[in-house]
Short mmCIF file of C-alpha atoms in Angstrom, two decimals:
data_model
loop_
_atom_site.label_atom_id
_atom_site.label_comp_id
_atom_site.label_asym_id
_atom_site.label_seq_id
_atom_site.Cartn_x
_atom_site.Cartn_y
_atom_site.Cartn_z
CA MET J 1 0.00 0.00 0.00
CA PHE J 2 1.17 3.53 -0.74
CA ARG J 3 2.23 5.17 2.52
CA TRP J 4 1.54 8.87 3.01
CA ASP J 5 4.10 11.12 4.67
CA LYS J 6 4.88 14.80 4.60
CA ALA J 7 7.48 14.45 1.90
CA THR J 8 5.50 12.36 -0.54
CA ALA J 9 2.50 14.67 -0.14
CA LEU J 10 4.47 17.38 -1.91
CA VAL J 11 6.19 15.41 -4.63
CA PRO J 12 5.36 17.17 -7.94
CA ALA J 13 5.68 13.96 -9.90
CA LEU J 14 2.89 12.42 -7.87
CA LEU J 15 0.60 15.35 -8.55
CA ALA J 16 1.37 15.21 -12.24
CA ALA J 17 0.59 11.52 -12.32
CA LEU J 18 -2.64 12.18 -10.47
CA ALA J 19 -3.73 14.78 -13.03
CA CYS J 20 -2.93 12.41 -15.87
CA SER J 21 -4.97 9.66 -14.24
CA GLY J 22 -8.16 11.73 -14.43
CA LEU J 23 -8.29 12.23 -10.65
CA ALA J 24 -7.43 15.93 -10.64
CA ALA J 25 -8.48 17.93 -7.62
CA GLY J 26 -11.15 20.12 -9.20
CA PRO J 27 -12.28 23.52 -7.90
CA ALA J 28 -10.72 24.83 -4.71
CA ILE J 29 -12.60 24.07 -1.51
CA ASP J 30 -13.24 27.07 0.73
CA LEU J 31 -13.86 25.94 4.30
CA THR J 32 -14.65 29.46 5.46
CA THR J 33 -18.03 29.40 3.69
CA MET J 34 -19.25 25.91 4.61
CA THR J 35 -22.75 26.16 6.07
CA ARG J 36 -24.18 24.51 9.13
CA VAL J 37 -26.58 21.63 8.52
CA GLY J 38 -27.21 20.56 12.11
CA MET J 39 -25.99 19.67 15.57
CA VAL J 40 -25.39 16.32 17.24
CA ASP J 41 -25.45 15.46 20.92
CA GLU J 42 -22.17 16.24 22.68
CA ARG J 43 -22.11 12.50 23.51
CA PHE J 44 -22.70 11.58 19.87
CA GLN J 45 -19.97 8.92 19.81
CA SER J 46 -20.81 6.40 22.51
CA TYR J 47 -20.46 2.70 23.30
CA ASN J 48 -21.96 -0.41 24.86
CA VAL J 49 -20.82 -2.64 27.69
CA GLU J 50 -23.11 -5.65 27.49
CA MET J 51 -24.98 -6.61 30.65
CA VAL J 52 -23.42 -10.08 30.43
CA GLU J 53 -20.00 -8.43 30.63
CA VAL J 54 -21.00 -6.81 33.90
CA THR J 55 -22.46 -9.95 35.45
CA GLY J 56 -20.12 -12.47 33.89
CA GLY J 57 -21.48 -15.19 31.65
CA ARG J 58 -21.35 -16.72 28.21
CA PHE J 59 -20.76 -14.26 25.37
CA TRP J 60 -19.48 -14.51 21.80
CA LYS J 61 -16.14 -16.31 21.77
CA PRO J 62 -13.35 -14.39 19.97
CA TYR J 63 -12.20 -16.06 16.77
CA GLY J 64 -9.25 -18.39 16.69
CA SER J 65 -6.98 -18.85 13.71
CA GLU J 66 -9.38 -21.22 11.96
CA PRO J 67 -13.11 -20.98 11.16
CA PRO J 68 -15.26 -22.66 13.81
CA ALA J 69 -16.08 -26.25 12.93
CA ALA J 70 -19.66 -27.46 12.78
CA GLY J 71 -20.99 -28.01 16.27
CA THR J 72 -18.38 -25.76 17.88
CA ASP J 73 -19.59 -23.78 20.90
CA LEU J 74 -19.79 -20.18 19.69
CA TYR J 75 -19.83 -18.79 23.23
CA ALA J 76 -17.23 -18.66 25.97
CA TYR J 77 -17.63 -17.91 29.66
CA ARG J 78 -16.08 -14.69 30.79
CA PRO J 79 -15.78 -13.38 34.32
CA PRO J 80 -17.30 -9.99 35.11
CA ILE J 81 -15.44 -7.13 33.46
CA ASP J 82 -13.21 -5.21 35.86
CA LEU J 83 -14.64 -1.72 35.61
CA ASN J 84 -12.12 -0.52 38.18
CA ASN J 85 -9.21 -1.34 35.88
CA VAL J 86 -7.06 1.78 35.59
CA LYS J 87 -6.17 1.16 31.95
CA LEU J 88 -9.79 0.59 30.92
CA ARG J 89 -10.89 3.76 32.69
CA LYS J 90 -8.11 5.80 31.13
CA LEU J 91 -8.97 4.64 27.60
CA ALA J 92 -12.72 5.11 28.09
CA ALA J 93 -12.25 8.57 29.60
CA ALA J 94 -10.34 9.64 26.49
CA LEU J 95 -13.59 9.19 24.52
CA ALA J 96 -15.64 11.33 26.91
CA PRO J 97 -18.18 12.72 27.04
CA ALA J 98 -20.17 9.67 26.02
CA TYR J 99 -23.12 7.48 26.86
CA LEU J 100 -22.49 4.03 28.32
CA ARG J 101 -25.24 1.60 27.36
CA VAL J 102 -25.50 -1.45 29.62
CA SER J 103 -28.02 -3.70 27.93
CA GLY J 104 -28.05 -6.39 25.25
CA THR J 105 -29.81 -9.72 24.86
CA TRP J 106 -28.83 -10.95 28.31
CA ALA J 107 -30.26 -7.86 30.04
CA ASN J 108 -33.79 -9.01 29.21
CA SER J 109 -33.51 -11.91 31.62
CA THR J 110 -31.07 -10.63 34.27
CA TYR J 111 -32.29 -10.49 37.87
CA PHE J 112 -31.13 -7.52 39.94
CA SER J 113 -30.49 -8.57 43.53
CA ASP J 114 -30.74 -5.63 45.88
CA MET J 115 -29.82 -7.80 48.84
CA GLU J 116 -26.38 -7.73 50.49
CA HIS J 117 -25.89 -11.38 49.60
CA ALA J 118 -27.14 -12.26 46.14
CA PRO J 119 -28.57 -15.73 45.49
CA SER J 120 -26.15 -18.25 44.02
CA THR J 121 -28.52 -19.11 41.17
CA PRO J 122 -31.06 -16.95 39.30
CA PRO J 123 -34.65 -17.09 40.55
CA ALA J 124 -37.20 -18.84 38.37
CA GLY J 125 -37.87 -16.92 35.17
CA PHE J 126 -34.40 -15.33 35.01
CA ASN J 127 -31.11 -16.44 33.47
CA GLY J 128 -28.56 -14.25 35.21
CA ILE J 129 -27.89 -12.18 38.32
CA LEU J 130 -26.72 -8.58 38.64
CA THR J 131 -25.38 -7.92 42.13
CA ARG J 132 -25.35 -4.67 44.05
CA GLU J 133 -21.55 -4.58 43.88
CA GLN J 134 -21.55 -5.03 40.13
CA TRP J 135 -24.08 -2.23 39.57
CA SER J 136 -22.15 -0.02 41.97
CA ASP J 137 -19.07 -0.58 39.79
CA VAL J 138 -21.07 0.48 36.72
CA LEU J 139 -22.09 3.70 38.46
CA ASP J 140 -18.53 4.41 39.61
CA PHE J 141 -17.17 3.74 36.12
CA SER J 142 -19.80 5.98 34.57
CA GLN J 143 -18.83 8.89 36.79
CA ALA J 144 -15.08 8.30 36.44
CA VAL J 145 -15.11 8.31 32.63
CA ASP J 146 -17.93 10.85 32.08
CA ALA J 147 -20.27 8.38 30.38
CA LYS J 148 -23.94 8.74 31.27
CA ILE J 149 -25.79 5.45 31.72
CA VAL J 150 -28.33 4.08 29.25
CA THR J 151 -29.91 0.71 29.97
CA SER J 152 -32.94 -1.53 29.54
CA PHE J 153 -34.85 -3.67 32.00
CA ALA J 154 -35.62 -7.31 32.54
CA ILE J 155 -38.80 -8.54 30.81
CA SER J 156 -38.42 -12.33 31.11
CA PRO J 157 -41.10 -14.57 32.69
CA GLY J 158 -39.72 -13.84 36.17
CA THR J 159 -40.87 -10.21 35.93
CA ARG J 160 -44.51 -11.11 35.22
CA ASP J 161 -47.68 -11.67 37.19
CA ALA J 162 -49.92 -14.71 36.96
CA ALA J 163 -51.56 -13.32 33.83
CA GLY J 164 -48.21 -12.85 32.10
CA VAL J 165 -48.28 -9.06 32.36
CA TRP J 166 -44.99 -7.25 32.98
CA THR J 167 -44.54 -5.73 36.44
CA PRO J 168 -42.05 -2.96 37.24
CA ASP J 169 -40.70 -4.45 40.47
CA GLN J 170 -37.24 -5.23 39.08
CA ALA J 171 -36.96 -1.87 37.31
CA ALA J 172 -38.03 -0.08 40.49
CA ARG J 173 -35.39 -1.87 42.54
CA LEU J 174 -32.61 -0.99 40.11
CA LEU J 175 -33.66 2.66 39.99
CA ALA J 176 -33.96 2.87 43.77
CA TYR J 177 -30.51 1.41 44.33
CA THR J 178 -29.06 3.73 41.70
CA ARG J 179 -30.46 6.73 43.57
CA LEU J 180 -29.27 5.36 46.91
CA LEU J 181 -25.70 5.45 45.60
CA GLY J 182 -26.13 8.96 44.23
CA GLY J 183 -26.18 7.80 40.61
CA SER J 184 -28.63 8.27 37.79
CA ILE J 185 -29.81 6.59 34.60
CA ALA J 186 -29.99 9.06 31.75
CA ALA J 187 -32.15 6.98 29.43
CA ALA J 188 -33.61 3.52 29.01
CA GLU J 189 -35.26 1.29 26.46
CA PHE J 190 -38.05 -0.84 27.90
CA MET J 191 -36.38 -4.01 26.61
CA ASN J 192 -33.63 -5.00 24.22
CA GLU J 193 -34.74 -5.67 20.64
CA PRO J 194 -38.47 -6.37 21.02
CA ASP J 195 -38.66 -7.39 17.36
CA LEU J 196 -36.65 -10.53 18.23
CA PRO J 197 -38.59 -11.80 21.26
CA ALA J 198 -37.88 -15.50 20.71
CA ILE J 199 -34.12 -15.05 21.19
CA ASN J 200 -34.31 -12.21 23.68
CA GLY J 201 -35.75 -13.83 26.78
CA ALA J 202 -39.39 -12.84 26.29
CA PRO J 203 -42.20 -15.28 27.18
CA ALA J 204 -43.25 -17.78 24.55
CA GLY J 205 -45.65 -16.28 22.03
CA TYR J 206 -44.72 -12.69 22.92
CA ASP J 207 -46.10 -10.45 20.18
CA ALA J 208 -46.66 -6.80 19.30
CA ALA J 209 -49.88 -6.61 21.29
CA ALA J 210 -48.15 -7.91 24.43
CA TYR J 211 -45.29 -5.47 23.89
CA GLY J 212 -47.72 -2.57 23.47
CA ARG J 213 -49.51 -3.47 26.69
CA ASP J 214 -46.25 -3.78 28.63
CA PHE J 215 -44.71 -0.63 27.17
CA LYS J 216 -47.67 1.44 28.33
CA ILE J 217 -47.17 0.09 31.86
CA PHE J 218 -43.48 0.93 31.61
CA ARG J 219 -44.14 4.44 30.31
CA SER J 220 -46.55 5.14 33.16
CA PHE J 221 -44.08 3.73 35.68
CA VAL J 222 -41.29 5.97 34.41
CA GLY J 223 -43.53 9.02 34.51
CA GLN J 224 -44.31 8.39 38.16
CA THR J 225 -40.96 7.05 39.37
CA ALA J 226 -38.21 8.52 37.18
CA PRO J 227 -39.60 11.38 35.05
CA GLU J 228 -36.08 12.70 34.46
CA MET J 229 -35.08 9.48 32.65
CA MET J 230 -35.54 9.58 28.87
CA VAL J 231 -37.57 6.74 27.39
CA LEU J 232 -36.00 5.33 24.24
CA GLY J 233 -37.56 2.87 21.85
CA PRO J 234 -38.40 0.66 20.27
CA GLY J 235 -34.76 -0.38 19.74
CA ALA J 236 -35.66 -2.76 16.93
CA ALA J 237 -32.81 -4.59 15.24
CA GLY J 238 -34.33 -5.38 11.87
CA GLU J 239 -36.20 -3.81 9.00
CA ALA J 240 -39.29 -6.01 9.16
CA ALA J 241 -42.95 -5.10 9.41
CA LEU J 242 -42.93 -6.13 13.08
CA ALA J 243 -41.17 -2.88 13.99
CA ALA J 244 -44.19 -0.93 12.77
CA ASP J 245 -46.54 -3.29 14.62
CA LEU J 246 -44.65 -2.66 17.86
CA LEU J 247 -44.98 1.10 17.51
CA ALA J 248 -48.62 0.90 16.52
CA ALA J 249 -49.41 -1.24 19.56
CA SER J 250 -47.43 0.83 22.07
CA GLY J 251 -48.77 4.20 20.97
CA PRO J 252 -46.88 7.48 21.42
CA GLY J 253 -44.71 7.99 24.47
CA LEU J 254 -41.08 7.94 23.38
CA ASP J 255 -38.67 10.74 24.18
CA VAL J 256 -36.18 9.39 21.65
CA PHE J 257 -36.63 7.01 18.72
CA SER J 258 -33.97 4.29 18.90
CA TYR J 259 -32.91 1.50 16.59
CA HIS J 260 -30.12 -1.05 16.16
CA HIS J 261 -28.15 -1.75 13.00
CA TYR J 262 -25.62 -4.34 11.91
CA GLY J 263 -24.64 -4.66 8.28
CA THR J 264 -24.71 -8.44 8.47
CA LEU J 265 -24.40 -11.48 10.72
CA SER J 266 -20.94 -12.79 11.50
CA GLU J 267 -19.93 -16.29 10.50
CA ARG J 268 -20.85 -17.41 14.03
CA CYS J 269 -24.46 -16.93 12.98
CA ILE J 270 -24.01 -18.25 9.44
CA GLY J 271 -23.31 -14.82 7.97
CA SER J 272 -21.67 -14.62 4.56
CA SER J 273 -20.02 -11.20 4.31
CA ARG J 274 -16.60 -10.94 2.65
CA PRO J 275 -13.66 -8.68 3.48
CA GLU J 276 -13.32 -7.91 -0.23
CA ALA J 277 -16.60 -5.98 0.01
CA ALA J 278 -15.76 -4.06 3.18
CA LEU J 279 -14.83 -0.88 1.30
CA SER J 280 -17.58 -1.12 -1.30
CA GLU J 281 -20.20 1.56 -1.70
CA ALA J 282 -22.92 -1.08 -1.31
CA TRP J 283 -21.58 -2.14 2.09
CA LEU J 284 -21.09 1.37 3.44
CA ALA J 285 -24.44 2.60 2.11
CA GLN J 286 -26.28 0.13 4.35
CA THR J 287 -26.00 2.77 7.06
CA ASP J 288 -28.23 5.07 5.00
CA GLN J 289 -30.64 2.30 4.09
CA ALA J 290 -31.22 1.30 7.70
CA LEU J 291 -31.69 4.92 8.77
CA THR J 292 -34.19 5.52 5.97
CA PHE J 293 -36.29 2.59 7.15
CA HIS J 294 -36.30 3.60 10.80
CA ARG J 295 -36.68 7.33 10.12
CA THR J 296 -39.81 6.53 8.12
CA LEU J 297 -41.19 4.76 11.19
CA ARG J 298 -40.18 7.69 13.39
CA ASP J 299 -41.97 10.12 11.10
CA ARG J 300 -45.09 7.97 11.11
CA PHE J 301 -45.36 7.16 14.82
CA GLU J 302 -43.17 9.65 16.74
CA PRO J 303 -42.73 12.66 14.43
CA GLY J 304 -40.04 15.10 15.41
CA LYS J 305 -38.42 12.91 18.06
CA PRO J 306 -34.60 12.66 18.06
CA ILE J 307 -33.09 9.49 16.60
CA TRP J 308 -30.42 7.44 18.40
CA LEU J 309 -28.64 4.38 17.07
CA THR J 310 -28.19 2.54 20.36
CA GLU J 311 -26.36 -0.56 19.13
CA THR J 312 -24.20 -1.02 16.05
CA ALA J 313 -21.06 -2.67 14.70
CA ASP J 314 -19.87 -4.32 11.50
CA ALA J 315 -21.68 -7.60 12.18
CA ALA J 316 -23.97 -9.03 14.83
CA CYS J 317 -22.91 -12.10 16.80
CA GLY J 318 -19.56 -10.75 17.97
CA GLY J 319 -18.33 -9.12 14.77
CA ASN J 320 -16.55 -10.28 11.63
CA ARG J 321 -13.02 -11.63 11.64
CA TRP J 322 -11.82 -8.27 10.29
CA GLY J 323 -13.89 -6.27 12.79
CA SER J 324 -10.76 -5.83 14.89
CA THR J 325 -8.63 -4.58 11.98
CA PHE J 326 -8.06 -1.37 10.06
CA LEU J 327 -10.42 -2.62 7.36
CA ASP J 328 -13.43 -1.95 9.60
CA THR J 329 -12.27 1.53 10.60
CA PHE J 330 -13.51 2.81 7.24
CA ARG J 331 -17.03 1.64 8.10
CA TYR J 332 -16.76 2.89 11.68
CA LEU J 333 -15.84 6.46 10.74
CA ASP J 334 -17.95 6.59 7.59
CA GLN J 335 -20.97 5.58 9.65
CA LEU J 336 -20.36 8.41 12.11
CA GLY J 337 -19.96 10.91 9.27
CA ARG J 338 -23.09 9.79 7.44
CA LEU J 339 -25.31 9.66 10.51
CA ALA J 340 -24.17 13.00 11.90
CA LYS J 341 -24.95 14.69 8.60
CA ALA J 342 -28.32 12.92 8.49
CA GLY J 343 -29.28 14.26 11.92
CA VAL J 344 -28.88 11.17 14.10
CA GLN J 345 -28.01 12.43 17.56
CA VAL J 346 -26.18 9.50 19.18
CA VAL J 347 -24.36 6.40 17.87
CA MET J 348 -23.43 3.64 20.34
CA HIS J 349 -20.82 1.16 19.17
CA ASN J 350 -21.05 -2.41 20.37
CA THR J 351 -18.79 -2.98 22.29
CA LEU J 352 -16.14 -1.14 24.27
CA ALA J 353 -14.13 -4.27 25.10
CA ALA J 354 -15.76 -7.58 24.24
CA SER J 355 -15.36 -10.04 21.36
CA ASP J 356 -14.06 -9.12 17.91
CA TYR J 357 -16.05 -5.91 17.49
CA GLY J 358 -14.70 -4.36 20.70
CA LEU J 359 -12.83 -1.07 20.44
CA LEU J 360 -10.34 -2.67 22.82
CA ASP J 361 -8.97 -6.20 22.91
CA GLU J 362 -10.90 -7.90 25.71
CA ARG J 363 -7.85 -9.76 27.07
CA THR J 364 -5.20 -7.04 26.98
CA LEU J 365 -7.26 -3.84 26.56
CA THR J 366 -4.95 -2.95 23.68
CA PRO J 367 -6.59 -0.30 21.49
CA ARG J 368 -7.69 -1.59 18.12
CA PRO J 369 -7.81 0.47 14.91
CA ASN J 370 -11.42 1.51 15.53
CA TYR J 371 -10.39 2.90 18.91
CA TRP J 372 -7.75 5.11 17.28
CA GLY J 373 -10.35 6.29 14.78
CA ALA J 374 -12.74 7.00 17.64
CA LEU J 375 -10.06 8.93 19.52
CA LEU J 376 -9.33 11.17 16.54
CA TRP J 377 -13.05 11.77 16.04
CA ARG J 378 -13.37 12.71 19.69
CA ARG J 379 -10.41 15.09 19.62
CA LEU J 380 -11.10 16.77 16.28
CA MET J 381 -14.80 16.62 15.32
CA GLY J 382 -17.15 19.01 17.11
CA ALA J 383 -20.92 18.82 17.54
CA THR J 384 -21.76 21.27 14.75
CA VAL J 385 -22.17 19.50 11.42
CA LEU J 386 -21.32 21.34 8.20
CA ASP J 387 -22.08 20.78 4.54
CA SER J 388 -18.76 19.83 2.95
CA GLY J 389 -20.20 20.57 -0.48
CA LEU J 390 -18.77 17.25 -1.66
CA PRO J 391 -21.39 14.52 -2.08
CA ILE J 392 -20.33 10.91 -1.57
CA GLU J 393 -18.83 9.50 -4.74
CA GLN J 394 -17.27 6.18 -5.64
CA GLY J 395 -14.12 5.90 -3.54
CA LEU J 396 -14.22 9.33 -1.86
CA HIS J 397 -16.29 10.33 1.17
CA VAL J 398 -15.83 13.75 2.76
CA TYR J 399 -17.55 14.96 5.95
CA ALA J 400 -17.20 18.32 7.69
CA HIS J 401 -17.74 19.48 11.29
CA CYS J 402 -16.68 22.47 13.26
CA GLN J 403 -13.38 21.69 14.93
CA ARG J 404 -13.72 20.66 18.55
CA GLY J 405 -12.48 23.32 20.94
CA LYS J 406 -11.35 25.74 18.20
CA PRO J 407 -13.84 28.56 17.54
CA GLY J 408 -14.02 29.22 13.82
CA GLY J 409 -12.07 26.05 13.03
CA VAL J 410 -13.26 23.33 10.64
CA THR J 411 -12.37 19.62 10.55
CA LEU J 412 -12.77 17.50 7.44
CA LEU J 413 -12.89 13.71 7.50
CA VAL J 414 -11.63 12.46 4.13
CA ILE J 415 -12.02 8.73 3.48
CA ASN J 416 -10.45 7.21 0.37
CA THR J 417 -12.07 3.79 0.03
CA ASP J 418 -10.40 3.06 -3.30
CA ARG J 419 -7.84 0.28 -2.81
CA ILE J 420 -5.81 1.31 -5.88
CA ALA J 421 -6.23 4.97 -6.82
CA SER J 422 -5.23 8.09 -4.94
CA ARG J 423 -7.63 11.01 -4.68
CA SER J 424 -6.86 14.71 -4.46
CA LEU J 425 -8.62 17.83 -3.27
CA ASN J 426 -7.74 21.49 -3.72
CA PHE J 427 -7.94 23.74 -0.65
CA THR J 428 -7.87 27.52 -0.37
CA SER J 429 -6.43 27.34 3.15
CA ALA J 430 -3.48 25.75 4.90
CA SER J 431 -4.32 22.75 7.08
CA GLU J 432 -2.99 20.15 9.45
CA ARG J 433 -3.39 16.53 8.40
CA TYR J 434 -3.90 13.47 10.59
CA ALA J 435 -3.56 10.53 8.19
CA LEU J 436 -4.40 6.97 9.28
CA ASP J 437 -3.10 4.01 7.32
CA ALA J 438 -1.70 0.52 7.84
CA THR J 439 0.76 -1.80 6.14
CA SER J 440 -2.20 -4.10 5.47
CA LEU J 441 -5.94 -3.50 5.63
CA ARG J 442 -6.23 -6.61 7.81
CA SER J 443 -3.68 -5.28 10.29
CA THR J 444 -4.55 -4.53 13.90
CA ILE J 445 -1.79 -1.89 13.98
CA VAL J 446 -2.25 1.55 12.44
CA GLN J 447 -0.03 4.53 11.79
CA LEU J 448 -0.77 8.21 12.23
CA ASN J 449 1.26 10.27 9.76
CA GLY J 450 3.64 7.33 9.45
CA THR J 451 4.09 6.71 13.19
CA THR J 452 2.64 3.60 14.80
CA LEU J 453 -0.09 4.36 17.32
CA ALA J 454 0.44 2.57 20.63
CA LEU J 455 0.31 3.21 24.34
CA ASP J 456 3.58 4.15 25.99
CA ASP J 457 5.32 2.18 28.73
CA LYS J 458 3.10 3.81 31.34
CA GLY J 459 -0.06 2.92 29.46
CA ASP J 460 -0.67 6.52 28.41
CA LEU J 461 -2.07 7.54 25.04
CA PRO J 462 0.36 9.07 22.56
CA PRO J 463 0.00 12.65 21.36
CA THR J 464 -1.99 13.01 18.16
CA GLU J 465 -0.35 15.80 16.22
CA GLY J 466 -1.13 16.90 12.71
CA LEU J 467 1.38 17.70 10.00
CA PRO J 468 1.12 21.12 8.35
CA ASN J 469 0.14 21.41 4.70
CA PRO J 470 0.05 24.61 2.64
CA ALA J 471 -3.00 25.66 0.68
CA GLY J 472 -3.36 23.92 -2.65
CA ILE J 473 -3.72 20.33 -3.77
CA LEU J 474 -3.55 17.54 -1.20
CA THR J 475 -3.32 13.91 -2.21
CA PHE J 476 -4.98 11.08 -0.30
CA ALA J 477 -3.39 7.69 -0.81
CA PRO J 478 -5.43 4.56 -1.56
CA ALA J 479 -7.28 3.03 1.38
CA THR J 480 -6.44 5.77 3.87
CA ILE J 481 -8.40 7.94 6.27
CA SER J 482 -7.45 11.56 6.94
CA PHE J 483 -8.67 14.26 9.26
CA LEU J 484 -7.82 17.81 8.20
CA THR J 485 -8.10 20.75 10.58
CA VAL J 486 -8.24 24.30 9.26
CA ALA J 487 -8.30 27.62 11.10
CA ALA J 488 -11.05 28.67 8.73
CA GLU J 489 -12.68 31.53 10.63
CA ASN J 490 -16.00 29.94 9.66
CA ASN J 491 -18.86 31.96 11.13
CA ALA J 492 -20.97 28.81 11.62
CA CYS J 493 -18.31 27.55 14.02
CA ARG J 494 -18.20 30.54 16.35
#
């Protein structure tokens, strides 16, 4: 792969070759006049820690060197995540402010024990136990890393009365204990993925009518018990008609419209995606397609409500084999750019540190390429979204935000998804470039402006410094991601 550095960026021969190839830069881009198209939540980039990580239990087993054989157990037991780990806290805090969503499939059937000594086995109708100590660690972690808590509540048979109707006892206990410790829950979905009840711990035969009945009980309970907590929903994972049925049955009552999106299933769940397609326009455009489906539902049932994507990654069921490599960082950052421009307020990656889609390696907490992309987004991209004036085209995606912490400044995210051809853009202003690349797209190690990104001997994050570029034509090498910051004096960014 062509490697970008300060010297090669200015080689005249390269620019001449670029012009001859038909990839000339075109009209100069003036960042001072880019207009504002919207704002995102200050916690726009957020993440999940699955409930089963908190309690300990069986979750998606990371891949080995070979594909799993038929009949192989796809899960592996993991002890509860150590939320007091200094390294984990340091790396999570670097992405602040954020939302921390503690939910997932296992949350639907997890029993919260508010007793000093939790039972050794789950009560009837539950499959797991959340102890007081474990929830206290979640609250401490949340405060330490500036990540407000989002969750969902148990809805399994153990939460129901003799008629099968959901009761809020478990939710009330969790909220009460949270308040006792001086914590808070910013927002909650009633349950995780109600459009997949058969695999999500719901009672047998659970349908849209039952969900609608239970959601109305939940909404009333929140209004009386925790009116400050935002109600999210429905949190559907698919694009089937059932999502509309759920909303029709539950009626209005959401503060935020939420949905989940994965581009595919991983091979653990018989998915068939290929790494060769990971930079294709068809693969990346699935972000828009999913949003279009769910935004249509929002407009029909909850018009005007903010939209949050509360669970997402490259592939459901623990992620693809390349989910932990630089190849997926293109999807990760492109998704953030697309959704911010489209008005989505919050995007929660699944997960922070579990299985192959984790931002961090679950065993060592080593940052993966997506973490480095997330860190640069956090440090450089502000909450004000601008119109870059450059629509998505084959191989070149450009997104613009006001620069974080720099009044008048503008940050561009330039993604060259072409594996072969360079791209170039012509700028009226000088800039600083932060270029991400790797020796191989399937590498777990990435470079920033030619220097490998890694923690130092003390476990501290390295500085992320841009390299200066004069006004004029800038070249973007094949399969690279660049952030450009410009002191543009843009009035929309003041």
